[in-house]
Amino acid sequence: MFEISLTPTIISLLAVIVVSALYLLLGFRRYVAMVSKRVSHDTERDDSGDGAREYPSVSVIVYSEDDASNLEVLLPQILDQDYPAPFEVIVVNDGAIDSTKDVIARLEQKYSNLYMTFTPQESRSLSRKKLAVTLGIKAAKYNVLLHTTGVCQVPSRQWLKSMAGRFDGRTDVVLGYAAPAAQEGTSHPWKRLHAFDQVRSAVEWISWAIAGRPYRGTACNIAYRREVFFRNKGFSRSLDLKYGDDDVFVSEVATGDNTAVELSTDSMLLNVQAAPAPMHRAEKIRRDYTASRLRGHARLFFSTCSWAWWILLGSVVAVSIVGLPSILPMIVSVVVLLATWIWLMFTWRRTSRMLWSRSILITFPWFMSYHPIYTLYYRIKGMRKRGSNLTWG
């Protein structure tokens, strides 16, 4: 039973198992762990000695699309920030004019640095959001622009200081993070698969940015200099897309030299959704569709990690069968597989927690196996919806 004849087939399969495991541990796990380590580093960073530093004046631009109820919560969270320099908050209204006006009117009585502009209702722009953000930027009086959306919430009073404090002489772009969250009382909370997909997507672009290859961001939490926006001619190169303004713009202007990543818990926002599952599906289709416009090879690398995972599983099954009647090849291959699983599972759980997502442990191997099929399904679905993403069908 424990005797083994090392045939070329068995040797080849064992070699494939070892190589695949090393690829996952030294590649995939490294990038996953990179994110959690950065969150810990930024959170533990001691800024107490920065009392004499000069913080830039900031224009916070809030894109709002019929978000009046959440603006009642969000705007005071921003306007009451502990920030030592002048800042203004500009709400760009692209939805319910009257209800949002009422919220702004009430808050303007308390906050003199709150303003509102709006997208004309008669506008026929393909991407009203791009138009709205551009109007907000033109209305801003400060050079540093910090963007968020009307569905977000700001848990910390240090958010503005954490994000704007990263600007120095060479920094033009600061990438932050916003964790998806379900609105209180929602009957459709985040599913585990959606949580896994969200964390995996975040790991891809955040780890790549940490490694000096930024190519994506999130409109919920991103800052850049006004001059960079106009130097790039705004969103001119992605006007044929309804979505992807944040992704394509970052891919165009961000480099390893001019971009900083801020992942302290003070800098993180909550992206609150009333229907998280449908919104996740819609967002996935949009992101996958616009991904072809982005530079970099992050998607290719993480796709090879998925292939390595499938190759590892298949090789373990194959060597277990080919090695019979001896069970020694099966024991060796299963030990390698379990060691890889366990190391990846605990690394993933730590990163998920750091990114304020659902903690996934035992189900990690299943989601890792199923994710390529899940992604392919939505990629095909996105291609079928080409007409709703572009000006032409």
Coordinates of C-alpha atoms in Angstrom, one line a residue:
M1 CA 0.0 0.0 0.0
F2 CA 2.8 2.4 0.9
E3 CA 5.2 1.1 -1.8
I4 CA 5.6 3.5 -4.7
S5 CA 7.0 3.2 -8.2
L6 CA 8.1 6.7 -9.3
T7 CA 7.0 6.6 -12.9
P8 CA 7.6 9.7 -15.1
T9 CA 3.9 10.5 -14.9
I10 CA 3.9 10.5 -11.1
I11 CA 7.0 12.6 -10.9
S12 CA 5.6 15.1 -13.4
L13 CA 2.3 15.4 -11.4
L14 CA 4.1 15.8 -8.1
A15 CA 6.3 18.5 -9.7
V16 CA 3.2 20.3 -11.0
I17 CA 1.6 20.2 -7.5
V18 CA 4.7 21.7 -5.9
V19 CA 5.1 24.4 -8.5
S20 CA 1.4 25.3 -8.3
A21 CA 1.4 25.5 -4.6
L22 CA 4.6 27.7 -4.6
Y23 CA 3.0 30.0 -7.2
L24 CA -0.1 30.5 -5.0
L25 CA 1.9 30.9 -1.8
L26 CA 4.6 33.2 -3.1
G27 CA 2.4 35.0 -5.6
F28 CA -1.3 35.1 -4.8
R29 CA -0.8 35.0 -1.0
R30 CA 1.9 37.6 -1.1
Y31 CA -0.4 40.2 -2.7
V32 CA -3.3 39.3 -0.4
A33 CA -1.1 39.7 2.7
M34 CA 0.3 42.9 1.3
V35 CA -3.0 44.6 1.7
S36 CA -3.6 43.6 5.3
K37 CA 0.0 44.5 6.2
R38 CA -0.5 48.0 4.7
V39 CA -3.8 48.5 6.6
S40 CA -1.9 47.6 9.8
H41 CA 1.0 49.9 8.9
D42 CA -1.1 52.9 8.0
T43 CA -3.4 52.5 11.1
E44 CA -0.5 52.2 13.5
R45 CA 1.4 55.1 11.8
D46 CA 2.2 57.8 14.4
D47 CA 1.3 61.2 13.1
S48 CA 1.6 62.9 16.5
G49 CA 4.8 64.5 15.4
D50 CA 3.2 66.2 12.5
G51 CA 1.7 69.1 14.5
A52 CA 3.8 71.6 12.6
R53 CA 3.1 70.2 9.2
E54 CA 1.0 72.2 6.7
Y55 CA -2.1 70.5 5.5
P56 CA -3.5 71.6 2.1
S57 CA -6.8 73.3 1.7
V58 CA -9.3 70.8 0.3
S59 CA -12.4 70.8 -1.8
V60 CA -14.5 67.8 -0.9
I61 CA -16.8 66.9 -3.9
V62 CA -19.8 64.7 -3.1
Y63 CA -21.6 63.2 -6.1
S64 CA -25.3 62.7 -5.2
E65 CA -27.9 60.9 -7.1
D66 CA -31.2 61.0 -5.2
D67 CA -29.4 60.4 -1.9
A68 CA -31.1 63.0 0.2
S69 CA -31.8 60.7 3.2
N70 CA -28.1 59.6 3.4
L71 CA -26.9 63.2 2.9
E72 CA -28.5 64.1 6.2
V73 CA -26.0 61.7 7.8
L74 CA -23.0 62.0 5.5
L75 CA -22.6 65.8 5.2
P76 CA -22.3 66.5 9.0
Q77 CA -19.8 63.7 9.2
I78 CA -17.7 65.5 6.6
L79 CA -18.3 69.0 7.7
D80 CA -17.4 68.2 11.4
Q81 CA -14.0 66.7 10.4
D82 CA -11.0 67.4 12.6
Y83 CA -9.0 69.2 9.9
P84 CA -6.6 72.1 10.6
A85 CA -6.8 73.7 7.2
P86 CA -9.6 75.4 5.3
F87 CA -11.9 73.0 3.4
E88 CA -15.2 73.2 1.5
V89 CA -17.8 70.7 0.7
I90 CA -19.5 70.8 -2.7
V91 CA -22.5 68.6 -3.3
V92 CA -23.1 67.9 -7.0
N93 CA -26.8 67.1 -7.3
D94 CA -27.6 64.7 -10.2
G95 CA -31.0 63.5 -8.9
A96 CA -33.8 64.7 -6.7
I97 CA -33.4 68.5 -6.9
D98 CA -36.1 69.4 -4.4
S99 CA -35.3 66.9 -1.6
T100 CA -31.6 67.5 -1.8
K101 CA -32.1 71.2 -1.8
D102 CA -34.0 70.9 1.4
V103 CA -31.2 69.0 3.1
I104 CA -28.6 71.5 1.9
A105 CA -30.7 74.5 2.9
R106 CA -31.0 73.2 6.5
L107 CA -27.3 72.4 6.8
E108 CA -26.2 75.7 5.2
Q109 CA -27.6 77.5 8.2
K110 CA -24.9 75.7 10.4
Y111 CA -22.1 75.3 7.9
S112 CA -20.8 78.2 5.9
N113 CA -18.4 76.0 3.8
L114 CA -21.2 73.9 2.3
Y115 CA -22.3 74.5 -1.3
M116 CA -24.4 72.8 -3.9
T117 CA -24.3 72.7 -7.7
F118 CA -26.3 70.4 -10.0
T119 CA -26.4 68.8 -13.4
P120 CA -29.0 70.4 -15.7
Q121 CA -32.0 68.2 -16.1
E122 CA -32.0 68.8 -19.9
S123 CA -28.5 67.4 -20.2
R124 CA -28.2 64.6 -22.7
S125 CA -24.6 63.6 -21.8
L126 CA -24.0 59.9 -22.1
S127 CA -22.4 59.9 -18.6
R128 CA -24.2 62.4 -16.4
K129 CA -21.9 61.4 -13.6
K130 CA -18.8 62.5 -15.5
L131 CA -20.5 65.7 -16.3
A132 CA -21.6 66.2 -12.7
V133 CA -18.1 65.5 -11.3
T134 CA -16.6 67.9 -13.9
L135 CA -19.0 70.6 -12.8
G136 CA -18.1 70.0 -9.2
I137 CA -14.4 70.3 -10.0
K138 CA -14.9 73.5 -11.9
A139 CA -16.8 75.0 -8.9
A140 CA -14.0 74.0 -6.5
K141 CA -11.7 76.8 -5.3
Y142 CA -9.0 74.6 -3.8
N143 CA -6.4 72.6 -5.7
V144 CA -6.7 69.3 -3.7
L145 CA -9.9 67.5 -4.6
L146 CA -11.3 64.7 -2.4
H147 CA -14.2 62.8 -3.9
T148 CA -16.9 60.6 -2.4
T149 CA -20.5 59.8 -3.2
G150 CA -23.9 60.4 -1.6
V151 CA -24.3 56.8 -0.5
C152 CA -21.2 56.8 1.6
Q153 CA -20.7 57.3 5.3
V154 CA -17.6 58.5 7.2
P155 CA -17.0 56.7 10.4
S156 CA -13.9 58.7 11.5
R157 CA -13.4 62.4 12.1
Q158 CA -9.8 61.9 10.9
W159 CA -10.8 60.9 7.3
L160 CA -10.0 64.2 5.7
K161 CA -6.7 64.5 7.6
S162 CA -5.7 60.9 6.7
M163 CA -6.4 61.4 3.0
A164 CA -5.3 65.0 2.4
G165 CA -2.3 64.5 4.7
R166 CA -0.7 62.1 2.1
F167 CA -0.2 65.0 -0.4
D168 CA 3.4 66.2 -0.6
G169 CA 5.6 67.7 -3.2
R170 CA 5.4 64.8 -5.5
T171 CA 2.0 63.3 -4.8
D172 CA -0.8 64.0 -7.2
V173 CA -3.2 61.1 -6.5
V174 CA -4.2 59.5 -3.2
L175 CA -6.2 56.2 -3.4
G176 CA -8.5 55.4 -0.5
Y177 CA -10.9 52.5 0.1
A178 CA -14.6 52.3 0.8
A179 CA -16.1 49.1 2.2
P180 CA -19.5 47.9 0.9
A181 CA -22.1 47.8 3.6
A182 CA -25.8 47.0 3.8
Q183 CA -28.2 49.7 4.9
E184 CA -29.6 49.1 8.3
G185 CA -32.7 46.9 8.2
T186 CA -32.1 45.7 4.6
S187 CA -33.6 42.3 3.8
H188 CA -30.8 41.5 1.4
P189 CA -27.5 41.6 3.2
W190 CA -24.2 40.8 1.6
K191 CA -23.8 37.2 0.4
R192 CA -20.6 35.4 1.1
L193 CA -19.8 35.0 -2.6
H194 CA -20.3 38.7 -3.2
A195 CA -18.1 39.5 -0.2
F196 CA -15.4 37.1 -1.6
D197 CA -15.6 38.8 -5.0
Q198 CA -15.5 42.3 -3.6
V199 CA -12.4 41.5 -1.5
R200 CA -10.6 39.8 -4.4
S201 CA -11.3 42.8 -6.6
A202 CA -10.0 45.2 -3.9
V203 CA -6.9 43.0 -3.4
E204 CA -6.1 43.2 -7.1
W205 CA -6.1 47.0 -7.5
I206 CA -4.9 47.9 -4.0
S207 CA -2.0 45.5 -3.9
W208 CA -1.0 46.6 -7.4
A209 CA -1.0 50.2 -6.3
I210 CA 1.0 49.4 -3.2
A211 CA 3.5 47.7 -5.5
G212 CA 3.9 50.9 -7.5
R213 CA 1.6 50.0 -10.4
P214 CA -1.7 51.9 -9.8
Y215 CA -4.3 51.4 -12.4
R216 CA -7.7 51.7 -10.7
G217 CA -9.5 53.5 -7.9
T218 CA -12.9 54.0 -6.4
A219 CA -15.0 57.2 -6.8
C220 CA -16.2 56.7 -3.2
N221 CA -12.8 57.6 -1.8
I222 CA -10.1 59.2 -4.0
A223 CA -8.2 62.5 -4.0
Y224 CA -6.2 64.2 -6.7
R225 CA -5.0 67.7 -7.7
R226 CA -7.2 69.9 -9.7
E227 CA -4.4 70.6 -12.1
V228 CA -4.0 66.9 -12.9
F229 CA -7.6 66.7 -13.9
F230 CA -7.4 69.5 -16.4
R231 CA -4.0 68.5 -17.6
N232 CA -5.5 65.2 -18.5
K233 CA -8.4 67.0 -20.2
G234 CA -10.8 65.5 -17.6
F235 CA -12.7 62.4 -18.7
S236 CA -12.3 63.2 -22.4
R237 CA -10.8 59.8 -23.3
S238 CA -13.7 57.8 -21.7
L239 CA -16.7 59.9 -22.8
D240 CA -18.1 57.0 -24.8
L241 CA -18.5 55.0 -21.5
K242 CA -21.4 55.6 -19.1
Y243 CA -19.3 54.3 -16.2
G244 CA -15.6 53.7 -15.4
D245 CA -14.8 57.4 -14.8
D246 CA -12.8 56.6 -11.7
D247 CA -11.0 53.5 -13.1
V248 CA -10.1 55.0 -16.5
F249 CA -9.0 58.3 -15.0
V250 CA -6.7 56.7 -12.5
S251 CA -5.3 54.4 -15.2
E252 CA -4.5 57.5 -17.3
V253 CA -2.9 59.7 -14.6
A254 CA -1.6 57.6 -11.8
T255 CA 2.0 56.3 -11.6
G256 CA 4.1 54.7 -9.0
D257 CA 5.9 58.0 -8.5
N258 CA 2.9 60.4 -8.2
T259 CA 0.4 58.1 -6.3
A260 CA 0.0 57.3 -2.6
V261 CA -2.2 54.6 -1.1
E262 CA -3.9 55.4 2.2
L263 CA -5.5 52.4 4.1
S264 CA -5.6 53.5 7.7
T265 CA -9.0 52.7 9.3
D266 CA -9.5 56.4 9.8
S267 CA -9.4 56.8 6.0
M268 CA -11.9 54.1 5.2
L269 CA -15.5 54.9 4.3
L270 CA -18.6 52.8 4.1
N271 CA -20.5 52.5 0.8
V272 CA -24.0 51.9 2.1
Q273 CA -26.5 50.1 -0.2
A274 CA -30.2 49.4 0.3
A275 CA -30.0 46.4 -2.0
P276 CA -26.3 45.2 -1.8
A277 CA -26.7 42.0 -4.0
P278 CA -28.2 43.7 -7.1
M279 CA -25.8 46.7 -6.8
H280 CA -22.8 44.3 -6.6
R281 CA -23.9 42.5 -9.7
A282 CA -24.4 45.7 -11.6
E283 CA -21.1 47.1 -10.4
K284 CA -19.3 43.9 -11.4
I285 CA -20.7 44.1 -15.0
R286 CA -19.5 47.7 -15.3
R287 CA -16.1 47.0 -13.8
D288 CA -15.5 44.0 -16.0
Y289 CA -16.6 45.8 -19.0
T290 CA -14.4 48.8 -18.6
A291 CA -11.4 46.8 -17.5
S292 CA -10.2 46.5 -21.1
R293 CA -9.5 50.3 -21.0
L294 CA -7.1 49.9 -18.0
R295 CA -3.4 49.5 -18.2
G296 CA -1.4 47.0 -16.2
H297 CA -1.4 43.2 -15.9
A298 CA -3.1 42.7 -12.5
R299 CA -6.1 40.9 -14.0
L300 CA -3.8 38.6 -16.0
F301 CA -1.7 37.8 -13.0
F302 CA -4.7 37.0 -10.8
S303 CA -6.2 35.0 -13.6
T304 CA -3.1 32.8 -13.7
C305 CA -3.5 32.3 -9.9
S306 CA -7.0 30.9 -10.6
W307 CA -5.5 28.6 -13.2
A308 CA -2.8 27.5 -10.7
W309 CA -5.5 26.7 -8.2
W310 CA -7.4 24.5 -10.7
I311 CA -4.2 22.9 -11.8
L312 CA -3.3 22.1 -8.2
L313 CA -6.7 20.5 -7.5
G314 CA -6.6 18.5 -10.8
S315 CA -3.1 17.3 -10.3
V316 CA -3.9 16.1 -6.8
V317 CA -6.8 14.1 -8.1
A318 CA -4.7 12.7 -11.0
V319 CA -1.7 11.6 -8.9
S320 CA -4.0 9.9 -6.4
I321 CA -5.5 7.8 -9.2
V322 CA -2.3 7.2 -11.1
G323 CA -0.4 6.2 -8.0
L324 CA -2.8 3.4 -7.0
P325 CA -2.6 0.8 -5.5
S326 CA -0.1 2.8 -3.5
I327 CA -1.7 5.6 -1.4
L328 CA 1.7 7.3 -0.8
P329 CA 1.4 9.7 -3.8
M330 CA -2.1 10.6 -2.6
I331 CA -0.9 11.3 1.0
V332 CA 2.0 13.5 -0.2
S333 CA -0.2 15.5 -2.6
V334 CA -3.0 15.9 -0.1
V335 CA -0.6 17.2 2.5
V336 CA 0.7 19.8 0.1
L337 CA -2.8 20.8 -0.9
L338 CA -4.0 21.1 2.7
A339 CA -1.0 23.1 3.7
T340 CA -1.6 25.5 0.8
W341 CA -5.3 25.7 1.6
I342 CA -4.8 26.5 5.3
W343 CA -2.1 29.1 4.7
L344 CA -4.2 30.9 2.1
M345 CA -7.4 30.6 4.2
F346 CA -6.0 32.3 7.2
T347 CA -4.3 35.0 5.1
W348 CA -7.5 35.7 3.3
R349 CA -9.5 35.9 6.5
R350 CA -7.1 38.5 8.0
T351 CA -7.3 40.6 4.8
S352 CA -11.1 40.3 4.7
R353 CA -11.4 41.6 8.2
M354 CA -8.9 44.4 7.6
L355 CA -11.1 45.5 4.6
W356 CA -14.3 45.4 6.8
S357 CA -15.7 42.5 4.8
R358 CA -17.3 39.2 5.9
S359 CA -14.9 36.8 7.4
I360 CA -14.5 33.8 5.2
L361 CA -12.5 30.7 6.2
I362 CA -13.8 27.2 5.6
T363 CA -15.7 28.2 2.4
F364 CA -12.6 29.9 0.9
P365 CA -11.5 26.8 -1.2
W366 CA -15.0 26.6 -2.7
F367 CA -15.2 30.3 -3.6
M368 CA -11.6 30.2 -5.0
S369 CA -12.6 27.3 -7.2
Y370 CA -15.9 28.8 -8.4
H371 CA -14.8 32.4 -8.8
P372 CA -13.4 32.0 -12.4
I373 CA -16.8 30.6 -13.6
Y374 CA -18.6 33.4 -11.7
T375 CA -16.4 36.0 -13.4
L376 CA -16.7 34.5 -16.8
Y377 CA -20.5 34.5 -16.5
Y378 CA -20.6 38.3 -15.7
R379 CA -18.1 39.0 -18.4
I380 CA -20.3 37.4 -21.0
K381 CA -23.3 39.2 -19.5
G382 CA -21.5 42.5 -19.8
M383 CA -20.7 41.9 -23.5
R384 CA -24.4 41.3 -24.1
K385 CA -25.2 44.6 -22.4
R386 CA -22.7 46.5 -24.6
G387 CA -25.4 48.9 -25.8
S388 CA -26.2 50.1 -22.2
N389 CA -22.5 50.8 -21.6
L390 CA -21.5 52.6 -24.8
T391 CA -23.1 55.1 -27.1
W392 CA -23.4 52.6 -29.8
G393 CA -24.7 49.0 -29.7

